[in-house]
CSV table of C-alpha atoms in Angstrom, one decimal:
chain,number,residue,atom,x,y,z
A,7,SER,CA,28.3,-21.6,108.5
A,8,SER,CA,27.6,-25.1,107.3
A,9,ASN,CA,31.2,-26.2,107.9
A,10,GLU,CA,31.1,-25.0,111.5
A,11,SER,CA,27.8,-26.8,112.0
A,12,HIS,CA,29.2,-30.0,110.6
A,13,THR,CA,32.3,-29.7,112.9
A,14,VAL,CA,30.1,-29.2,116.0
A,15,LEU,CA,27.9,-32.1,115.0
A,16,ALA,CA,30.9,-34.4,114.4
A,17,ALA,CA,32.3,-33.4,117.8
A,18,ALA,CA,29.0,-34.2,119.5
A,19,CYS,CA,28.8,-37.6,117.8
A,20,ASP,CA,32.5,-38.3,118.7
A,21,THR,CA,31.8,-37.5,122.3
A,22,LEU,CA,28.7,-39.7,122.4
A,23,TRP,CA,30.7,-42.5,120.8
A,24,THR,CA,33.5,-42.1,123.4
A,25,ILE,CA,31.0,-42.3,126.3
A,26,HIS,CA,29.3,-45.4,124.7
A,27,VAL,CA,32.7,-47.2,124.2
A,28,ALA,CA,33.8,-46.4,127.7
A,29,ASP,CA,30.5,-47.7,129.1
A,30,LYS,CA,30.8,-50.9,127.1
A,31,LYS,CA,34.3,-51.5,128.5
A,32,GLN,CA,33.0,-51.0,132.0
A,33,GLY,CA,30.1,-53.3,131.3
A,34,LEU,CA,27.5,-50.9,132.5
A,35,ALA,CA,23.9,-51.9,132.0
A,36,MET,CA,21.4,-49.9,129.9
A,37,GLN,CA,19.6,-47.4,132.1
A,38,ARG,CA,16.5,-45.6,131.3
A,39,VAL,CA,16.7,-42.3,133.2
A,40,GLY,CA,19.2,-39.7,132.2
A,41,LEU,CA,19.6,-36.0,131.7
A,42,THR,CA,19.3,-36.1,127.9
A,43,SER,CA,15.7,-36.0,126.7
A,44,LEU,CA,14.3,-38.2,124.0
A,45,ALA,CA,13.5,-35.0,122.0
A,46,GLN,CA,17.2,-33.9,122.2
A,47,MET,CA,18.4,-37.4,121.1
A,48,THR,CA,15.9,-37.5,118.2
A,49,ASN,CA,16.8,-33.9,117.2
A,50,LEU,CA,20.5,-34.9,117.0
A,51,LEU,CA,19.6,-37.9,114.8
A,52,THR,CA,17.7,-35.7,112.4
A,53,LYS,CA,20.7,-33.5,112.1
A,54,CYS,CA,23.0,-36.5,111.3
A,55,VAL,CA,20.7,-38.0,108.7
A,56,GLU,CA,22.8,-36.8,105.7
A,57,ASN,CA,26.0,-38.5,107.0
A,58,ASP,CA,25.8,-42.2,107.5
A,59,GLU,CA,28.9,-42.6,109.7
A,60,LEU,CA,27.8,-39.8,112.0
A,61,PHE,CA,24.3,-41.1,112.1
A,62,ALA,CA,25.5,-44.6,113.0
A,63,GLN,CA,27.7,-43.3,115.8
A,64,ALA,CA,24.9,-41.1,117.2
A,65,LEU,CA,22.2,-43.8,116.9
A,66,ILE,CA,24.3,-46.5,118.6
A,67,SER,CA,25.4,-44.2,121.4
A,68,MET,CA,21.9,-42.8,122.0
A,69,SER,CA,20.5,-46.3,122.0
A,70,ALA,CA,22.7,-47.2,124.9
A,71,LEU,CA,22.8,-44.0,126.9
A,72,PRO,CA,20.2,-43.1,129.6
A,73,TYR,CA,17.5,-40.6,128.6
A,74,SER,CA,14.5,-38.8,130.1
A,75,VAL,CA,11.0,-38.3,128.8
A,76,SER,CA,9.2,-35.0,129.2
A,77,GLY,CA,5.5,-34.6,129.5
A,78,ASP,CA,5.3,-33.2,125.9
A,79,GLU,CA,6.9,-36.4,124.5
A,80,GLN,CA,4.2,-38.6,126.0
A,81,HIS,CA,1.7,-37.6,123.3
A,82,GLY,CA,4.1,-36.2,120.7
A,83,HIS,CA,5.8,-37.5,117.5
A,84,THR,CA,9.3,-37.9,119.0
A,85,PRO,CA,9.2,-41.5,120.1
A,86,GLN,CA,7.8,-42.6,116.7
A,87,LEU,CA,10.4,-40.5,114.8
A,88,PHE,CA,13.3,-42.0,116.8
A,89,CYS,CA,12.0,-45.6,116.2
A,90,GLU,CA,11.4,-44.9,112.5
A,91,LEU,CA,14.9,-43.4,112.0
A,92,ALA,CA,16.6,-46.3,113.9
A,93,LEU,CA,14.7,-49.1,112.2
A,94,THR,CA,15.0,-47.6,108.7
A,95,PHE,CA,18.7,-47.1,109.1
A,96,MET,CA,19.1,-50.7,110.1
A,97,LEU,CA,17.0,-51.9,107.2
A,98,GLU,CA,18.8,-49.9,104.6
A,99,GLU,CA,22.2,-51.2,105.9
A,100,ARG,CA,24.0,-48.1,104.8
A,101,VAL,CA,26.6,-48.8,107.5
A,102,ARG,CA,27.4,-52.3,108.6
A,103,LEU,CA,26.5,-52.6,112.3
A,104,CYS,CA,28.1,-55.1,114.6
A,105,ARG,CA,25.9,-57.7,116.5
A,106,GLY,CA,26.0,-55.8,119.8
A,107,ASP,CA,25.1,-52.5,118.2
A,108,THR,CA,22.1,-54.0,116.4
A,109,ILE,CA,20.9,-55.6,119.6
A,110,THR,CA,21.3,-52.3,121.5
A,111,ILE,CA,19.3,-50.4,118.9
A,112,LEU,CA,16.5,-53.1,118.9
A,113,LYS,CA,16.4,-52.9,122.7
A,114,ARG,CA,16.0,-49.1,122.6
A,115,VAL,CA,13.1,-49.4,120.2
A,116,TYR,CA,11.6,-52.1,122.4
A,117,ASP,CA,12.0,-49.9,125.4
A,118,LEU,CA,10.2,-47.0,123.7
A,119,MET,CA,7.4,-49.3,122.5
A,120,SER,CA,7.0,-50.5,126.1
A,121,ILE,CA,6.7,-46.9,127.4
A,122,PHE,CA,4.6,-45.4,124.6
A,123,SER,CA,1.6,-47.6,123.9
A,124,LYS,CA,0.6,-45.4,120.9
A,125,LEU,CA,3.6,-46.8,119.1
A,126,ARG,CA,2.0,-50.3,119.1
A,127,GLU,CA,-0.9,-48.9,117.2
A,128,ASP,CA,1.2,-47.5,114.4
A,129,THR,CA,0.8,-50.0,111.6
A,130,GLU,CA,3.7,-48.7,109.6
A,131,LEU,CA,6.1,-48.9,112.6
A,132,VAL,CA,4.9,-52.5,113.4
A,133,THR,CA,5.4,-53.4,109.7
A,134,THR,CA,8.9,-52.0,109.8
A,135,ILE,CA,9.7,-54.0,113.0
A,136,MET,CA,8.5,-57.1,111.2
A,137,GLN,CA,10.8,-56.3,108.3
A,138,CYS,CA,13.7,-56.2,110.8
A,139,ARG,CA,13.3,-59.8,111.7
A,140,HIS,CA,15.7,-61.0,109.0
A,141,ILE,CA,18.4,-58.7,110.5
A,142,ALA,CA,17.8,-60.1,114.0
A,143,ALA,CA,17.8,-63.6,112.7
A,144,SER,CA,21.2,-63.2,111.1
A,145,ILE,CA,23.0,-62.4,114.4
A,146,ARG,CA,23.5,-64.4,117.6
A,147,ASP,CA,20.9,-63.7,120.2
A,148,GLY,CA,19.1,-61.4,117.8
A,149,VAL,CA,16.0,-63.5,117.5
A,150,GLN,CA,15.5,-63.6,121.2
A,151,VAL,CA,15.6,-59.8,121.3
A,152,TRP,CA,13.3,-59.5,118.3
A,153,ASP,CA,10.9,-62.0,119.8
A,154,SER,CA,10.3,-59.6,122.7
A,155,PHE,CA,8.4,-57.4,120.2
A,156,ILE,CA,5.8,-60.2,119.5
A,157,PRO,CA,3.3,-59.0,122.1
A,158,PHE,CA,3.3,-55.6,120.3
A,159,LEU,CA,2.8,-57.1,116.9
A,160,THR,CA,-0.5,-58.8,117.3
């Protein structure tokens, strides 16, 4: 049923959030390689899109947690969809994100753009990144993180 699906989704997001908060408290650095695939992360985000609070929890957590990339994702739509969902959510400001969370999300998008060169050729995605500059400029250390995108924007 729909109610059961929402309960499972909420529990998954709460678990991700708990892991994220525990990692922050321990001061663990962002890692790239993990057991969760980029496709699984993106799939969970698409399931949360109707609930802003769940989406924010899932996005922040998945932007910080390690992930893996399968061969299918190298040429697929998954990296682009993750970046679009993340950046659009930041731009729409449906949930107020703290400085650290905004930086974590921007770093994950940068990480994906570094790995998947085809993202740099996506003019809509590049335009969206440019639109995020005002968000980055409004937070401490945000401009430095945003500036890392400059080589991808030319």
